[in-house]
mmCIF file of C-alpha atoms in Angstrom:
data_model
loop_
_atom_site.group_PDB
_atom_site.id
_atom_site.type_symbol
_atom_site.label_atom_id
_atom_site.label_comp_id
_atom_site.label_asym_id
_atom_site.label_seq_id
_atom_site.Cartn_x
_atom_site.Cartn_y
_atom_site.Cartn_z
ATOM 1 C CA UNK A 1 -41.188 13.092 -49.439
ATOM 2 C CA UNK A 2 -40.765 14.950 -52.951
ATOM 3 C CA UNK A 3 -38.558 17.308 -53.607
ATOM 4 C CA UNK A 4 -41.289 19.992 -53.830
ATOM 5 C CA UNK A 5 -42.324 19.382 -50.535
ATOM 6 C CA UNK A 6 -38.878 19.643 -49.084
ATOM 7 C CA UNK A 7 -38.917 23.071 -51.347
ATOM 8 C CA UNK A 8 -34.920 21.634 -52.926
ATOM 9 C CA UNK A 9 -33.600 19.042 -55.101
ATOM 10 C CA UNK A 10 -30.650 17.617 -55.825
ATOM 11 C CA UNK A 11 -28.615 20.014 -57.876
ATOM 12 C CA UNK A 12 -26.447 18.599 -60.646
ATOM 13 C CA UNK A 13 -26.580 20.650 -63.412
ATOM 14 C CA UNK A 14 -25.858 24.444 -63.907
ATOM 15 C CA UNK A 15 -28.996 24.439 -66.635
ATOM 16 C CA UNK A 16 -30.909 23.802 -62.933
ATOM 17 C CA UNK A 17 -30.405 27.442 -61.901
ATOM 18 C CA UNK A 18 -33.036 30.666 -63.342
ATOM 19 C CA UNK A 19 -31.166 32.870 -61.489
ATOM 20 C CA UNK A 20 -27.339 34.040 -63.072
ATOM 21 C CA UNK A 21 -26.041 34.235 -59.610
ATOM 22 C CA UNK A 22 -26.774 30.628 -58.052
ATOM 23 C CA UNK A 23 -25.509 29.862 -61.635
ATOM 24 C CA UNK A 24 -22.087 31.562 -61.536
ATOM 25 C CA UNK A 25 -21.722 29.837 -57.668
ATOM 26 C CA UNK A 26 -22.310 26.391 -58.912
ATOM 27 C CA UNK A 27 -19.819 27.234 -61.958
ATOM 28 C CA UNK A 28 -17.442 27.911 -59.529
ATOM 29 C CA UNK A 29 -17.405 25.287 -57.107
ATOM 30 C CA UNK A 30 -17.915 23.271 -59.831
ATOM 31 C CA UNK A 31 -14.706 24.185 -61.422
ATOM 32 C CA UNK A 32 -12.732 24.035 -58.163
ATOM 33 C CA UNK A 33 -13.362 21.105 -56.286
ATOM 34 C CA UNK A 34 -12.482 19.275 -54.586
ATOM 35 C CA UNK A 35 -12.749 22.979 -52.782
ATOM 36 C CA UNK A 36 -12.390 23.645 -49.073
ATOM 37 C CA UNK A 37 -13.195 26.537 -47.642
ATOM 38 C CA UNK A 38 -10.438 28.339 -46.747
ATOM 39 C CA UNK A 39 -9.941 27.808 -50.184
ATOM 40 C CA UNK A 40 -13.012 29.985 -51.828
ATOM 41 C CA UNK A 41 -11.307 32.939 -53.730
ATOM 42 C CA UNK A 42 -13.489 35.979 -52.835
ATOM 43 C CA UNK A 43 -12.148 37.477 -55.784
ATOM 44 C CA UNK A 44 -13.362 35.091 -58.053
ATOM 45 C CA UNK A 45 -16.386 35.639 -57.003
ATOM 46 C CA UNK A 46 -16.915 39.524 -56.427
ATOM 47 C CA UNK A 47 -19.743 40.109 -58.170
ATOM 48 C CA UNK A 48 -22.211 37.963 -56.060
ATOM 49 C CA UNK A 49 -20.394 37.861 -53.069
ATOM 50 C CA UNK A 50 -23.161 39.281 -51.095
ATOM 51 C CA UNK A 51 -25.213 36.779 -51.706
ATOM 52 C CA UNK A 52 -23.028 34.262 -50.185
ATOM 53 C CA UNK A 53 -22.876 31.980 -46.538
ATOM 54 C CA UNK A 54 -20.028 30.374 -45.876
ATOM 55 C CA UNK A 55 -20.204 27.682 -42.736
ATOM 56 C CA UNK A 56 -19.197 24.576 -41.153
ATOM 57 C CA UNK A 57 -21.676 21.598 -40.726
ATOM 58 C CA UNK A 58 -21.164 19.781 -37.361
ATOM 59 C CA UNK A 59 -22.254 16.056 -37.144
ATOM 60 C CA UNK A 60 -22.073 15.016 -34.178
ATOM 61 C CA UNK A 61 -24.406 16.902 -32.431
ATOM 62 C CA UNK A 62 -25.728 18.203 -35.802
ATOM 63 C CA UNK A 63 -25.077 22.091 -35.920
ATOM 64 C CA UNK A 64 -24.942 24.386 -38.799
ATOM 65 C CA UNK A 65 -22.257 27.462 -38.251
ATOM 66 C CA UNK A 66 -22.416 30.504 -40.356
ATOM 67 C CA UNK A 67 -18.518 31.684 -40.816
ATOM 68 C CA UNK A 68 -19.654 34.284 -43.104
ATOM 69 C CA UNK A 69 -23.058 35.989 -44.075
ATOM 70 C CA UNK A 70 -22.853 38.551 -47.528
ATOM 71 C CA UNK A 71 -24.161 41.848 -46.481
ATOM 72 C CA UNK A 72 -27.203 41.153 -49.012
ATOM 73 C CA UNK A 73 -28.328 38.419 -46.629
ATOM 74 C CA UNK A 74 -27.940 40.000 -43.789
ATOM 75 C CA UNK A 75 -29.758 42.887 -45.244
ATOM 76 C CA UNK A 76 -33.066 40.999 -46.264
ATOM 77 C CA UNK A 77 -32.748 38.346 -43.314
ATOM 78 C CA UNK A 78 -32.734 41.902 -41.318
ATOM 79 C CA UNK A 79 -30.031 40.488 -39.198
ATOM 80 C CA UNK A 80 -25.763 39.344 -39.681
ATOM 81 C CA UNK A 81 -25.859 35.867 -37.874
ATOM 82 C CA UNK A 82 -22.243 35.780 -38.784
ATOM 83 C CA UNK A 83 -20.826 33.488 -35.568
ATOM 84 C CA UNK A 84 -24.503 31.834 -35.252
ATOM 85 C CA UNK A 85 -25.417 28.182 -35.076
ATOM 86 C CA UNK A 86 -28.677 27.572 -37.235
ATOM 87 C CA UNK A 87 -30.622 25.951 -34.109
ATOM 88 C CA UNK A 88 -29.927 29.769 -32.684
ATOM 89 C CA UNK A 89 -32.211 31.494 -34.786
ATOM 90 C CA UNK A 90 -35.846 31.678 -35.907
ATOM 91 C CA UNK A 91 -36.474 31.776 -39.078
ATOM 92 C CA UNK A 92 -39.613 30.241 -39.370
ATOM 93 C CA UNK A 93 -41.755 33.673 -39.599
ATOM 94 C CA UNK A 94 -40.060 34.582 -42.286
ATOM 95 C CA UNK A 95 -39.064 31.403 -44.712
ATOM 96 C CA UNK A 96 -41.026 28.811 -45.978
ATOM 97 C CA UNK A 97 -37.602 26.314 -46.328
ATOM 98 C CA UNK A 98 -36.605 24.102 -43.718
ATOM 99 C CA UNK A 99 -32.999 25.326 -43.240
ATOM 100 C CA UNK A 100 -32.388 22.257 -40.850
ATOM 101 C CA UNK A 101 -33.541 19.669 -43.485
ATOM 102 C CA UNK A 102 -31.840 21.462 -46.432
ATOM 103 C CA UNK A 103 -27.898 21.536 -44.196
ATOM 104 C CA UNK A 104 -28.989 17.649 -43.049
ATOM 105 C CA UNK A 105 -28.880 16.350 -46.480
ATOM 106 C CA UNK A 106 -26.180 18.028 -48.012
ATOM 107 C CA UNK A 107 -24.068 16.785 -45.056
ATOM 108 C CA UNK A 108 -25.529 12.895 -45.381
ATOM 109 C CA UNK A 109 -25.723 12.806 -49.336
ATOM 110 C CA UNK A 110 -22.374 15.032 -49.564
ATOM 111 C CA UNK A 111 -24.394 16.378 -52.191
ATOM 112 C CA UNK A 112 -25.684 20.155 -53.384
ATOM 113 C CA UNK A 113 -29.116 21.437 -53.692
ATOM 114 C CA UNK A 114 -31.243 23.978 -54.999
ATOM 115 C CA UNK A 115 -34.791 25.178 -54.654
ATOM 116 C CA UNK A 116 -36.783 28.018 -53.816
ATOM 117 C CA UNK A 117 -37.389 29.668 -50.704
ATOM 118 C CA UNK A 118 -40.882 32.268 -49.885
ATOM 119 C CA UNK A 119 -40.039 35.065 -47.799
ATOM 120 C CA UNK A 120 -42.721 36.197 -46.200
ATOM 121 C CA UNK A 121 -44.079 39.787 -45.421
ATOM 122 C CA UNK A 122 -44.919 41.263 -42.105
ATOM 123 C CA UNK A 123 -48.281 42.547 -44.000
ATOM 124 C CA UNK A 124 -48.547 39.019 -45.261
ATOM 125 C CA UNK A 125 -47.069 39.499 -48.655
ATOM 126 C CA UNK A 126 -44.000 36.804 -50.100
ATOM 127 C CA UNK A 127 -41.720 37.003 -52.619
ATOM 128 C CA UNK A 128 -39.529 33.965 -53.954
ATOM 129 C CA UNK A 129 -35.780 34.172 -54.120
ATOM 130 C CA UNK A 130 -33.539 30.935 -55.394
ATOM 131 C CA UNK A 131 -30.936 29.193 -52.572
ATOM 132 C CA UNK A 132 -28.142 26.910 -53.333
ATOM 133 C CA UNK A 133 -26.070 25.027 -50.393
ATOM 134 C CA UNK A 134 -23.012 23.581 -51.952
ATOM 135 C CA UNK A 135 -20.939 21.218 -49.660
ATOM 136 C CA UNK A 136 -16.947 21.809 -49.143
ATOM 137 C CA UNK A 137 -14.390 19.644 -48.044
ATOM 138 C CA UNK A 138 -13.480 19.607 -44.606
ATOM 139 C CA UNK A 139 -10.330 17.759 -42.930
ATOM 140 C CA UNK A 140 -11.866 14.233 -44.006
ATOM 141 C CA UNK A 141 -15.486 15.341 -44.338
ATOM 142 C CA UNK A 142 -16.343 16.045 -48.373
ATOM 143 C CA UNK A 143 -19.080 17.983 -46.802
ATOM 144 C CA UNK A 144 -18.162 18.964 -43.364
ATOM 145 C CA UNK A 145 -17.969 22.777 -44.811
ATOM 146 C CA UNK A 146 -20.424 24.419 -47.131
ATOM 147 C CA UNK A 147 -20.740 27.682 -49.527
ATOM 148 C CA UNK A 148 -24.334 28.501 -50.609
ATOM 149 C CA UNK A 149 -26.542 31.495 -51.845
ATOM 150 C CA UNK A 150 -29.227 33.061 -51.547
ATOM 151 C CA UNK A 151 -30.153 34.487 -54.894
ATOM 152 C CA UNK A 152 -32.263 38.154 -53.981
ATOM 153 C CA UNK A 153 -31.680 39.049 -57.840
ATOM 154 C CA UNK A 154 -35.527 39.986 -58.848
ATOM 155 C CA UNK A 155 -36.328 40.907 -55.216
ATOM 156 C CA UNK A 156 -36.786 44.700 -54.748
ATOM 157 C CA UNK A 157 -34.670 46.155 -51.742
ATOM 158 C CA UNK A 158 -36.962 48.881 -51.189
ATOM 159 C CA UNK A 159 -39.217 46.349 -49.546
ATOM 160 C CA UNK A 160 -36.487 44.855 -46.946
ATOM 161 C CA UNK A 161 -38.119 46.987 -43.637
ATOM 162 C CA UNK A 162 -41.339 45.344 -44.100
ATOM 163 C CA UNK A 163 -40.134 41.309 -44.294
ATOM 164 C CA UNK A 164 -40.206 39.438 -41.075
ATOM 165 C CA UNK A 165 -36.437 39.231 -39.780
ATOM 166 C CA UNK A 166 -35.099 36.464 -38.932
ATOM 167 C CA UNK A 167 -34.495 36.596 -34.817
ATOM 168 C CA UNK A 168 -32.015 35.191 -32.550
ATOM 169 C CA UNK A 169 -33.212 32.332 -30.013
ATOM 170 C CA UNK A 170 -33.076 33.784 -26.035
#
């Protein structure tokens, strides 16, 4: 399967980003690791904090867990799944990623990625925003925890009533 069709690649180089934001996250955790993280400054990163998930990745059985969702993603995902597994929510009316695919090989490869998510309209519309998931060390896991982004920079938030929102399973 390509990269395109998995809608990420392997992200090893800042000059990978177009948006400034995934860029100054990458920078960061870059700069910092090995980084854990209870160990991400919040200060250090003010200025795109909103844009930022924090969560643990669970092996065995794999589960994604969303610590911490910046109130810019809760805002265009039109709900905070802060305290949510992954497999509790659908997201599948409103992204064109594979969230479960994307958390799956950071975790095996211990490796970050990048790519390019649609977010689709209720009227049918999308709109592209950049993601980065960026793994974190955790106890003897190098990627049991992760920080990532979702990069909403050229995304207009007038239009945030009329995406799809991502819904919780019943």
């Amino acid at each position: 399967m390509t990269s395109s069709a998995r809608g990420f690649e392997r992200f090893a180089d800042v000059t990978q980003a177009r948006m400034s934001s995934t860029a100054a996250l990458f920078t960061y955790w870059r700069d910092h690791r090995p980084l854990k993280r209870t160990d991400v400054d919040p200060s250090a990163i003010t200025a795109i904090l909103p844009l930022v998930l924090l969560g643990d990745i669970e092996p065995m059985p794999f589960r994604v867990l969303f610590r911490l969702i910046g109130t810019s993603v809760a805002d265009f995902s039109r709900q905070d799944f802060t305290g949510q597994y992954l497999d509790e929510l659908i997201y599948s009316a409103r992204d064109s990623v594979d969230w479960q695919q994307c958390y799956r090989y950071v975790h095996v490869e211990k490796a970050p990625i990048i790519g390019i998510n649609d977010l689709h309209f209720i009227d049918g519309r999308v709109a592209r925003y950049e993601f980065c998931i960026l793994p974190l060390l955790r106890g003897g896991d190098p990627a049991g925890s992760f920080i990532a982004i979702e990069a909403y920079d050229h995304v207009d938030r007038c239009y945030i009533p009329d995406l799809n929102p991502v819904k919780k399973r019943s």
